[in-house]
Coordinates of C-alpha atoms in Angstrom, one line a residue:
Chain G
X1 CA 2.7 31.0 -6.5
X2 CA 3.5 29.6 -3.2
X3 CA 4.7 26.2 -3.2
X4 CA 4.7 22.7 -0.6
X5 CA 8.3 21.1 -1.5
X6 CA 8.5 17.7 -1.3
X7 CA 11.8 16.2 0.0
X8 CA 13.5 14.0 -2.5
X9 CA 16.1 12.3 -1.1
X10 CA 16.0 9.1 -3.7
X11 CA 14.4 6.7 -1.0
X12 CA 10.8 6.6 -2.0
X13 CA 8.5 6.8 -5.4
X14 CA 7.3 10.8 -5.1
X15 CA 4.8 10.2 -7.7
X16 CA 1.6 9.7 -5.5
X17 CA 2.5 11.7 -3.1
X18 CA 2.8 14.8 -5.5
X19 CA -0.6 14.1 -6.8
X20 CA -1.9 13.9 -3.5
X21 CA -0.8 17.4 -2.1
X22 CA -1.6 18.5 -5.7
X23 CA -5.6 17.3 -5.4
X24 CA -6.2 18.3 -1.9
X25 CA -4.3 21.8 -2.2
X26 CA -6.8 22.6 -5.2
X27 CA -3.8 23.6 -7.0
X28 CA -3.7 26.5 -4.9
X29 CA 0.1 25.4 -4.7
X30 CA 2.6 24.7 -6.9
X31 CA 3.6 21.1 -5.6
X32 CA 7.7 21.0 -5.9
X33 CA 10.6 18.1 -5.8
X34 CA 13.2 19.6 -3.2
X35 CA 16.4 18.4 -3.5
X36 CA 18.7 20.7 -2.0
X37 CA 18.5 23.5 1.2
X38 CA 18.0 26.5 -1.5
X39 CA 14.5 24.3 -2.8
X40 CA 13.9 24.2 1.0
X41 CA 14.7 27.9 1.5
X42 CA 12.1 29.1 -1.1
X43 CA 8.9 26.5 0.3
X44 CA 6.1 27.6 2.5
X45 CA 5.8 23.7 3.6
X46 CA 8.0 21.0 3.8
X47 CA 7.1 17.5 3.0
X48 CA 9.4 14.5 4.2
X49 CA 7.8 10.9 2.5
X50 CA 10.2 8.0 3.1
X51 CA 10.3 4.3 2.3
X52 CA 13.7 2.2 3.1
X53 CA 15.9 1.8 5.9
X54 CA 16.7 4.3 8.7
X55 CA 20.3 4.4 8.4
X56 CA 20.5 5.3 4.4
X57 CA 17.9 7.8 5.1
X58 CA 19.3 9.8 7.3
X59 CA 22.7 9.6 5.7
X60 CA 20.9 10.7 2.6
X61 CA 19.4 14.0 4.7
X62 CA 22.5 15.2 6.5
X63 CA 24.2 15.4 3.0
X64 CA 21.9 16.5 0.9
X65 CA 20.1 19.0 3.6
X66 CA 22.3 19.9 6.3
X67 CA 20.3 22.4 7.2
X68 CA 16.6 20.1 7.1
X69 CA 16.6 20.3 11.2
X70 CA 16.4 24.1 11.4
X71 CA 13.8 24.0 8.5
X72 CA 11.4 21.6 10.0
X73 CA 11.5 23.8 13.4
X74 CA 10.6 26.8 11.6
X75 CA 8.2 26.1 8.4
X76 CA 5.3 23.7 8.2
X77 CA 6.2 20.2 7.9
X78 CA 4.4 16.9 7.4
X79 CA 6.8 13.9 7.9
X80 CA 5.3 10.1 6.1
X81 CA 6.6 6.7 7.6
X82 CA 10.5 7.3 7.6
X83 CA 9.8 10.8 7.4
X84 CA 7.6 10.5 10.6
X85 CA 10.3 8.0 12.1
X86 CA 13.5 10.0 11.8
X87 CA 11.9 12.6 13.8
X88 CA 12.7 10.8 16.9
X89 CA 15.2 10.2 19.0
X90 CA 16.9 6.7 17.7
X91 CA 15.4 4.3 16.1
X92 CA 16.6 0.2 16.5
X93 CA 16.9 -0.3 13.0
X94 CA 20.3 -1.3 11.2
X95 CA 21.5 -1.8 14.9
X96 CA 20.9 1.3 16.4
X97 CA 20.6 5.1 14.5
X98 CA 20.7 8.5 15.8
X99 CA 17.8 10.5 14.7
X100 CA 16.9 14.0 14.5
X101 CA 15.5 13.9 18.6
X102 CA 13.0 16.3 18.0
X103 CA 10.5 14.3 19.3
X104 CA 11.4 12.5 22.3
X105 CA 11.0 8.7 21.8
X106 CA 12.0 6.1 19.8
X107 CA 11.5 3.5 17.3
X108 CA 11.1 -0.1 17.7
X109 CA 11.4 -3.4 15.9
X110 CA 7.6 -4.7 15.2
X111 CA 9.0 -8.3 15.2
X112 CA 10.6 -8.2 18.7
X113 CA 7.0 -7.0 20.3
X114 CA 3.9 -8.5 18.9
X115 CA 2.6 -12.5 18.8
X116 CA 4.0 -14.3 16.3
X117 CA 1.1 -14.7 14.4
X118 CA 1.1 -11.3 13.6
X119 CA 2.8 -10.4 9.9
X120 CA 5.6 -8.2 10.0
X121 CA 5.4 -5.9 7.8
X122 CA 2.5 -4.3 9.4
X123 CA 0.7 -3.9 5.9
X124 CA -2.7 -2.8 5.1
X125 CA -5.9 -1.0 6.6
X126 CA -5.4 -0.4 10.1
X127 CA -7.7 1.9 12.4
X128 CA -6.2 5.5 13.9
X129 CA -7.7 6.5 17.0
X130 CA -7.5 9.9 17.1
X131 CA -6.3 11.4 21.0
X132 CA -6.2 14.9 20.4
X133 CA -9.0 17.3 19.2
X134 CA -6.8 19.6 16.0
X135 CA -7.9 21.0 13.0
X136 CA -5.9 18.0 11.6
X137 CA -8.5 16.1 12.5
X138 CA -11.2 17.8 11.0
X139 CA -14.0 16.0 9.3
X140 CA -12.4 12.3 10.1
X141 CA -14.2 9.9 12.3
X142 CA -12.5 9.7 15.8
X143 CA -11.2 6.3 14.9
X144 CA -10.8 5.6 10.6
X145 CA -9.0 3.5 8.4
X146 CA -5.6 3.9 7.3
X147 CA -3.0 2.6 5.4
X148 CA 0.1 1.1 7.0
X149 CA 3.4 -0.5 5.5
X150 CA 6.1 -0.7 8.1
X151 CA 8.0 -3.0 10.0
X152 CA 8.9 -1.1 13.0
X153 CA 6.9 1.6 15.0
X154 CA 7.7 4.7 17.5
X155 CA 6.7 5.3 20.8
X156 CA 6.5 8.9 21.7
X157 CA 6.9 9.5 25.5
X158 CA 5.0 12.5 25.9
X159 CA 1.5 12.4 25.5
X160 CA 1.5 15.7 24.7
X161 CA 3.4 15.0 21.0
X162 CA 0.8 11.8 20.3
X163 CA -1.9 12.8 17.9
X164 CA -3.1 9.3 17.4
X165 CA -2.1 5.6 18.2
X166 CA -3.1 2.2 16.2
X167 CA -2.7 -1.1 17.5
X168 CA -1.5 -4.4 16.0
X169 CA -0.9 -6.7 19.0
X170 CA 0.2 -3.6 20.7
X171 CA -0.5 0.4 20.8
X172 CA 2.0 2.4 19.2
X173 CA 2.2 6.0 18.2
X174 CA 0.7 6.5 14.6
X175 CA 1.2 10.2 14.2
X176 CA 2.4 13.5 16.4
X177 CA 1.3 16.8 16.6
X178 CA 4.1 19.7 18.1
X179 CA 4.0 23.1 17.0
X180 CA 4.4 23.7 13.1
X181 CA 5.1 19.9 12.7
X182 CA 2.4 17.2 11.8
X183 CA 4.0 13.1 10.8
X184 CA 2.3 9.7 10.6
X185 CA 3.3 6.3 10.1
X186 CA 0.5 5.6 7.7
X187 CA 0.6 6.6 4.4
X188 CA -2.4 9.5 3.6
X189 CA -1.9 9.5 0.1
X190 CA -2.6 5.7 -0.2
X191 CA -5.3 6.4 2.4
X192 CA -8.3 7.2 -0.1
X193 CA -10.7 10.1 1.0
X194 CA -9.8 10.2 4.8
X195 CA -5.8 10.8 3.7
X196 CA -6.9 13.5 1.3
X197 CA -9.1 14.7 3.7
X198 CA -6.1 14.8 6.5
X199 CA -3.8 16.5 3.7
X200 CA -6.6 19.2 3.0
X201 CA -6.4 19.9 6.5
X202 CA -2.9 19.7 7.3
X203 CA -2.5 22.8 4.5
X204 CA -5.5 24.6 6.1
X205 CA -3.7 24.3 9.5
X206 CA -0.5 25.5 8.1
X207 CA -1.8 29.3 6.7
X208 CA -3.1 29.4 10.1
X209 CA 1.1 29.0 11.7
X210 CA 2.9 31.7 11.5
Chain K
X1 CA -6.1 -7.0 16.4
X2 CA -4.5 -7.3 13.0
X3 CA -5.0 -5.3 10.0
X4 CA -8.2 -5.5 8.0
X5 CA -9.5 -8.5 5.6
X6 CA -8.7 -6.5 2.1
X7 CA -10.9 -6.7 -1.0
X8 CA -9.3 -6.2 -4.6
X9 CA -11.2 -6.1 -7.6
X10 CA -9.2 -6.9 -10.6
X11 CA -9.4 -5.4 -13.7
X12 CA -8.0 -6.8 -17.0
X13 CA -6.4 -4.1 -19.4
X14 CA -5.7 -4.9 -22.9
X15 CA -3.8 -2.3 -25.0
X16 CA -4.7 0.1 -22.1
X17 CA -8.6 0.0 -22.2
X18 CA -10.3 -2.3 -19.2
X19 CA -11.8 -5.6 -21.2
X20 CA -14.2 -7.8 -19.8
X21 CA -17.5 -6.7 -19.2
X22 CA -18.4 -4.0 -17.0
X23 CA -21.8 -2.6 -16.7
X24 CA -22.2 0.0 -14.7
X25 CA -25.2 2.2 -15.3
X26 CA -23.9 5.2 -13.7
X27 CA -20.0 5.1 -15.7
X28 CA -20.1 6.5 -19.6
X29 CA -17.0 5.1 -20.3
X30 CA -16.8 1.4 -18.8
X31 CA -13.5 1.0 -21.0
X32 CA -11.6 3.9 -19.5
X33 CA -9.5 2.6 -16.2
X34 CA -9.6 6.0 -14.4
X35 CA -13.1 6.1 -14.3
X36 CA -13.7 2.3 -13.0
X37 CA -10.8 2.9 -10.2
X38 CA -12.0 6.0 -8.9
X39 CA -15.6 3.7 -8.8
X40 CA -14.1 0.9 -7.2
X41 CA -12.3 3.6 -4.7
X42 CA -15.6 5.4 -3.6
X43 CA -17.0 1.8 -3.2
X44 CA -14.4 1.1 -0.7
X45 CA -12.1 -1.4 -2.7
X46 CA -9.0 -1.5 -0.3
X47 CA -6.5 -2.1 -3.4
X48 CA -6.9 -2.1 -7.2
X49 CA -4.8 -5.0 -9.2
X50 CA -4.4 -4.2 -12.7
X51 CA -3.4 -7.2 -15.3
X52 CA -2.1 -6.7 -18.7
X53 CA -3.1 -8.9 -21.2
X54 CA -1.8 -7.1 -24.1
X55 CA -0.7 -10.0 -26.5
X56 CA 0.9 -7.6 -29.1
X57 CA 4.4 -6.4 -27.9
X58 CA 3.6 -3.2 -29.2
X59 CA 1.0 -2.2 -26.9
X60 CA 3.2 -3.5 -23.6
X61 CA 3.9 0.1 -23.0
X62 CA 0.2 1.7 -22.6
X63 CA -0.1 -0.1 -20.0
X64 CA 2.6 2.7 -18.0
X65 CA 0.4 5.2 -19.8
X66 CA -2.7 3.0 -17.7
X67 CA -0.7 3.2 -14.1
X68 CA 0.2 6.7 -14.4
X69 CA -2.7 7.8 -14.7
X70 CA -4.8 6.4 -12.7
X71 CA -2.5 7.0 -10.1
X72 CA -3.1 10.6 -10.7
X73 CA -6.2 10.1 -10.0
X74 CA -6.8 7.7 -7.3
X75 CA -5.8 7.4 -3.3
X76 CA -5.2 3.4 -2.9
X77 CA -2.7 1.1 -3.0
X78 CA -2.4 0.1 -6.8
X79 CA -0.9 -3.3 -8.1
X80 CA 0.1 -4.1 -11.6
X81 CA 1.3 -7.2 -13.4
X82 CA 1.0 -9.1 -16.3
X83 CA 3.9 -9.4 -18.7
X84 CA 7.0 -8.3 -16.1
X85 CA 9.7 -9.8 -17.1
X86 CA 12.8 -8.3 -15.8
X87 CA 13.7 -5.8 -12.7
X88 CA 13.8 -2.5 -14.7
X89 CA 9.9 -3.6 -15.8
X90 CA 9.3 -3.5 -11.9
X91 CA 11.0 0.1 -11.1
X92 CA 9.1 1.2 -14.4
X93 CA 5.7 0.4 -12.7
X94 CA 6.8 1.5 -9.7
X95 CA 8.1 5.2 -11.5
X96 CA 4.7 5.1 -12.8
X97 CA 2.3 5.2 -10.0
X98 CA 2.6 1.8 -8.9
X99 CA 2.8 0.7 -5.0
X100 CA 3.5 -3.5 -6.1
X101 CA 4.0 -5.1 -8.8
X102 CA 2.9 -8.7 -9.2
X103 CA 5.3 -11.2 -11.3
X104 CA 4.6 -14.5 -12.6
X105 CA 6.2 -16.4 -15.2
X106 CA 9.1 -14.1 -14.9
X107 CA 9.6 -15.6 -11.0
X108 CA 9.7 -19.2 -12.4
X109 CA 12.1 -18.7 -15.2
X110 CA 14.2 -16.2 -12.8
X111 CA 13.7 -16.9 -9.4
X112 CA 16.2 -14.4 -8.6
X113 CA 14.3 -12.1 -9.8
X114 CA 12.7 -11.9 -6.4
X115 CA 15.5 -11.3 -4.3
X116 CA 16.9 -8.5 -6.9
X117 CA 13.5 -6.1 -6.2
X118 CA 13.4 -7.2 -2.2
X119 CA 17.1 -6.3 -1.7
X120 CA 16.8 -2.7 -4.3
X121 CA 13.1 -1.7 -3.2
X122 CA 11.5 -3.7 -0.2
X123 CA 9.7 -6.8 0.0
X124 CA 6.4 -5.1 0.5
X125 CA 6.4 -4.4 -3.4
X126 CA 7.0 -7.3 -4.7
X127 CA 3.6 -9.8 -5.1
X128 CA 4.4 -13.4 -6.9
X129 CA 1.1 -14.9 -8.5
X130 CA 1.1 -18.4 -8.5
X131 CA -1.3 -20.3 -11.1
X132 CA -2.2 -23.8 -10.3
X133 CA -3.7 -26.6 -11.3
X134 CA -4.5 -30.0 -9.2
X135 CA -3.4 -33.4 -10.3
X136 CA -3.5 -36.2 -8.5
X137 CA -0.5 -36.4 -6.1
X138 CA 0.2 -32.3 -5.8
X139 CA -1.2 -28.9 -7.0
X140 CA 1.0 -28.0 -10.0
X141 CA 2.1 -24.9 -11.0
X142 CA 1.8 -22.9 -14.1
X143 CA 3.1 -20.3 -16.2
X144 CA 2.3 -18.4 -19.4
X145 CA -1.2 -17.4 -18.3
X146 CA -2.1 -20.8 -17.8
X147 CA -0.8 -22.7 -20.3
X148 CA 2.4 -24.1 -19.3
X149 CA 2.3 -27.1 -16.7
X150 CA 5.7 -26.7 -14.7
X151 CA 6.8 -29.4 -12.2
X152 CA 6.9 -27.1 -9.6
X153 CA 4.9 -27.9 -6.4
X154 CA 2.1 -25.2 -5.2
X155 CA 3.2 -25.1 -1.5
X156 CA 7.2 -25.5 -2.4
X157 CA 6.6 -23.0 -5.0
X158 CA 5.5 -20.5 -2.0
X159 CA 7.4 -21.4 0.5
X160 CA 10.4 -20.5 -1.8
X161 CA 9.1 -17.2 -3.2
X162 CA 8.5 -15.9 0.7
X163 CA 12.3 -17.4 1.5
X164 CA 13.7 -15.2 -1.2
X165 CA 12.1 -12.0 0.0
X166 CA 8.2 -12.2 -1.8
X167 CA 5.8 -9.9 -0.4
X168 CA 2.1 -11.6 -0.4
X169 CA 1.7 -14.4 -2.8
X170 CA -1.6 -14.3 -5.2
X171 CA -2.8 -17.6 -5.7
X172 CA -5.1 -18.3 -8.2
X173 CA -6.8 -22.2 -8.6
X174 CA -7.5 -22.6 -12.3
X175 CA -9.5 -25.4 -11.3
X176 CA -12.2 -23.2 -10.0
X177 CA -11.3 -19.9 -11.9
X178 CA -14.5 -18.5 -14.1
X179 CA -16.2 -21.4 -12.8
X180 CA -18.2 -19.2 -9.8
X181 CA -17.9 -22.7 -7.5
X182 CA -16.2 -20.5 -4.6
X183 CA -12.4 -20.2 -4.1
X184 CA -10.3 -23.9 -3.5
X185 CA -10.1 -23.1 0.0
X186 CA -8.0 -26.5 1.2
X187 CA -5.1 -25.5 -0.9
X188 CA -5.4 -22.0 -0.2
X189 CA -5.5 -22.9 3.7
X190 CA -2.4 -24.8 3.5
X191 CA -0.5 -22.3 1.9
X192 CA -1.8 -19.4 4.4
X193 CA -1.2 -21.7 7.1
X194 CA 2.3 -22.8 5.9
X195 CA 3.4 -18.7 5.3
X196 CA 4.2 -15.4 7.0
X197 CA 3.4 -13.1 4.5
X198 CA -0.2 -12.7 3.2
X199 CA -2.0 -14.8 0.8
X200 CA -4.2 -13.4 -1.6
X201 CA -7.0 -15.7 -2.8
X202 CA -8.1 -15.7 -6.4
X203 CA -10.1 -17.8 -8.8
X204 CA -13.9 -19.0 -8.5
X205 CA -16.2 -16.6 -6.4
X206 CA -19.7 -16.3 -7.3
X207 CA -21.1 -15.0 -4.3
X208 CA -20.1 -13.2 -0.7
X209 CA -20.5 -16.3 0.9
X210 CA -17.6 -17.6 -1.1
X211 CA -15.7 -14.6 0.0
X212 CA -16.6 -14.9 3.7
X213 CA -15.1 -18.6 2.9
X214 CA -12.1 -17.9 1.6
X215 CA -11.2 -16.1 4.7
X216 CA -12.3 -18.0 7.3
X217 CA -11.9 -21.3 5.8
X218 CA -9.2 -20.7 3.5
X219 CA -7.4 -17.8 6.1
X220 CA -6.6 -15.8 3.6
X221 CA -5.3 -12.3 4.1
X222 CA -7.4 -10.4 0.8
X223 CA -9.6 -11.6 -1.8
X224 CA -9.2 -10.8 -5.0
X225 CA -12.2 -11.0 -7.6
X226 CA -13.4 -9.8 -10.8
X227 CA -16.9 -10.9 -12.1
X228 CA -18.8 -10.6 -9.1
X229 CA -17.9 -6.8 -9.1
X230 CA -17.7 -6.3 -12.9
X231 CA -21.4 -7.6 -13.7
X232 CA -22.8 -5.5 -11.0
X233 CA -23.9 -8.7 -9.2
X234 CA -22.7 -7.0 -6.1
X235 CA -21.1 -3.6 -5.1
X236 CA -17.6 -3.6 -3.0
X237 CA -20.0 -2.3 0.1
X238 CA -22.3 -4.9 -0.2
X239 CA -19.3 -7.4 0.2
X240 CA -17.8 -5.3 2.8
X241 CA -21.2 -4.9 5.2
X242 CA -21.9 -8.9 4.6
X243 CA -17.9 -9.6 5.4
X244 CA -18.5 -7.1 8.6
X245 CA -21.9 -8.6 9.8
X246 CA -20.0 -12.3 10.2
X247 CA -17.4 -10.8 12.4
X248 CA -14.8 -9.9 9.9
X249 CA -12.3 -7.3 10.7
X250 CA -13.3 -5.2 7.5
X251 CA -12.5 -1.7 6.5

């Protein structure tokens, strides 16, 4: 049975994540914890969730996965809110860390940008407008609800990479789109039938690579 | 534009069966919490808070059994309290399924409590419920489900739980709680007005009005209720389409 690993890297509770993959693949996959580059080796997706701080995280990766860059170039990867984040160039958290650049842009401090009488964390329902037409996209309204925790947001520079934006005082990237790789800052498996829905999609897009 | 207004039914679990009466035509088993969350979920509740009100120490641990598999089940954020008493009863929930845990009694007794799951996990997990009770000079609060009177005053109380790292506050006015009257929204507007993080209002609502009130009147961030939704007075859409036709940013 083919399997979707799903990067453990002790930063972030798996649990609903795992069940989420599990419902919307149809258990057409075996849904597995990765934890070193053999577990990534043997997976016909990669999955990168992520809570925490930038900094620990990608400390974390480079140990446990020093070869995680060359497998998100080459196998299909969906990256969730740090795992969406590190894929850019730097990210202004913990004073400045280097990221894995493959997404030019970078990632900003929330509280620095928006009026103050916005709350940071940026937590709850927020709407993703949709800016490219992908299979990714398929059966989700143009603009839908998502769900957000996060306290500081990317900015891709080329258009090209944006797949959506969201906006809390101001417009920031909410997911990218380049070749084999899909990440967003919301969280689809807290994202009720829409983040299922983008899951679903995100597997049927993948058989499709290749 | 800030995030949507949320809407959190709350569903009372004793020994790991949902008490309280829920009458739903269309659910055969109105005591089994997997079927009422995934309900509440295709109703569009934006969050489900479970409370355990398991007396007997000996049934504390269904309520893991509860989380879990819910979880399983259903796509939202889930929050859980009732009975959480030290950290490793917070990273338990959180193992289990859980996205926040909500702490009480524990908070008072150990305030430190709340720093020690903000500094390990994030602040975004970490809910403190505040129970409380008007006397004449200040709005006390309360521990113990109620029945413990502490000298601890309401806006103090969450001003200090936000300093040391809360996430959202859940204040409940036992004053008006059960009592349908609508939600104590001067209290609640001092508190939301006084904080950064979100305030969840709880205790009194009988109708949508009182929900529309709490929110514009009492600013708070989510409302969280149980009768209204439990009877079948209303569904989660009605509230959401009579939130969305006064203007409110809504899901």
């Amino acid at each position: 049975m083919k399997n979707i690993a799903v990067i453990d890297y002790g930063m972030s509770n798996l649990h609903s994540v795992i069940k989420s993959f599990q419902k919307a693949s149809n258990k057409k996959y075996k849904v597995c914890v990765a934890t070193t580059n053999e577990d990534l080796k043997k997976a016909s997706m990669i999955v990168l969730p992520g809570q925490g701080a930038a900094k620990s995280c990608m400390q974390k990766l480079t140990n446990s996965f020093p070869r995680l860059h060359e497998h998100i170039l080459n196998k299909p990867f969906f990256g969730i809110c740090l795992g969406f984040q590190i894929l850019f160039e730097k990210s202004y958290e913990d004073n400045g860390v280097d990221c894995l650049s493959i997404i030019k842009g970078s990632v900003n401090d929330f509280s620095k940008q928006i009026s103050q009488d916005l709350k940071v964390p940026h937590m709850g329902w927020n709407n993703v407008e949709q800016k490219k037409d992908h299979i990714i996209w398929s059966d989700i309204p143009r603009t839908s609800f998502f769900y957000f925790v996060h306290s500081y947001y990317a900015s891709a520079e080329s258009k090209e990479d944006i797949s959506s934006t969201t906006t809390y005082d101001i417009d920031f990237t909410s997911s990218v789109i380049k070749d084999n790789i899909f990440a967003c800052q919301f969280h689809p498996e807290k994202s009720s039938k829409y983040g299922l829905q983008l899951i679903s999609n995100f597997i049927t897009w993948s058989e499709s690579l290749k | 534009m800030s995030v949507a207004k949320r809407i959190i039914p709350c569903l009372d679990v004793d020994k790991g069966r949902v008490v309280k009466g829920i009458n739903f035509v269309d659910i055969v088993d109105a005591g089994d919490p997997v079927e009422i969350a995934k309900k509440y979920d295709k109703e569009g509740a934006d969050e489900i808070t479970f409370l355990d009100i398991t007396a007997s120490h000996e049934g504390r641990d269904n309520i893991l059994g509860v989380v879990e598999q819910v979880a399983n089940e259903v796509f939202i954020p889930l929050t859980v309290g009732g009975g959480v008493k030290s950290f490793s009863d917070v990273r338990d929930l959180l193992s289990a399924g859980a996205d926040k845990v909500t702490i009480n009694t524990a908070a008072v007794a150990n305030p430190d409590l709340i720093n020690e799951v903000t500094d390990k996990i994030g602040r975004q997990c970490i809910v403190v419920a505040v129970d409380i009770k008007k006397s004449k000079e200040q709005y006390n609060v309360f521990t113990h489900g109620g029945r413990n009177k502490t000298q601890l005053d309401a806006v103090n109380w969450c001003l200090e739980c936000q300093a040391r790292g809360a996430g959202e506050i859940l204040l409940t006015s036992m004053d008006r709680d059960g009592t349908k009257e609508g939600f104590d929204n001067e209290i609640l507007c001092e508190i939301s007005n006084k904080l950064s993080i979100p305030v969840i209002a709880s205790g009194g609502a009988g109708s949508l009005q009182h929900l529309y009130d709490a929110i514009s009147l009492g600013k708070a961030d989510a409302v969280l209720a149980a009768s209204i939704f439990h009877f079948g007075e209303y569904s989660i859409s009605q509230a959401k389409d009579f939130l969305r036709d006064k203007g409110v940013f809504v899901r």
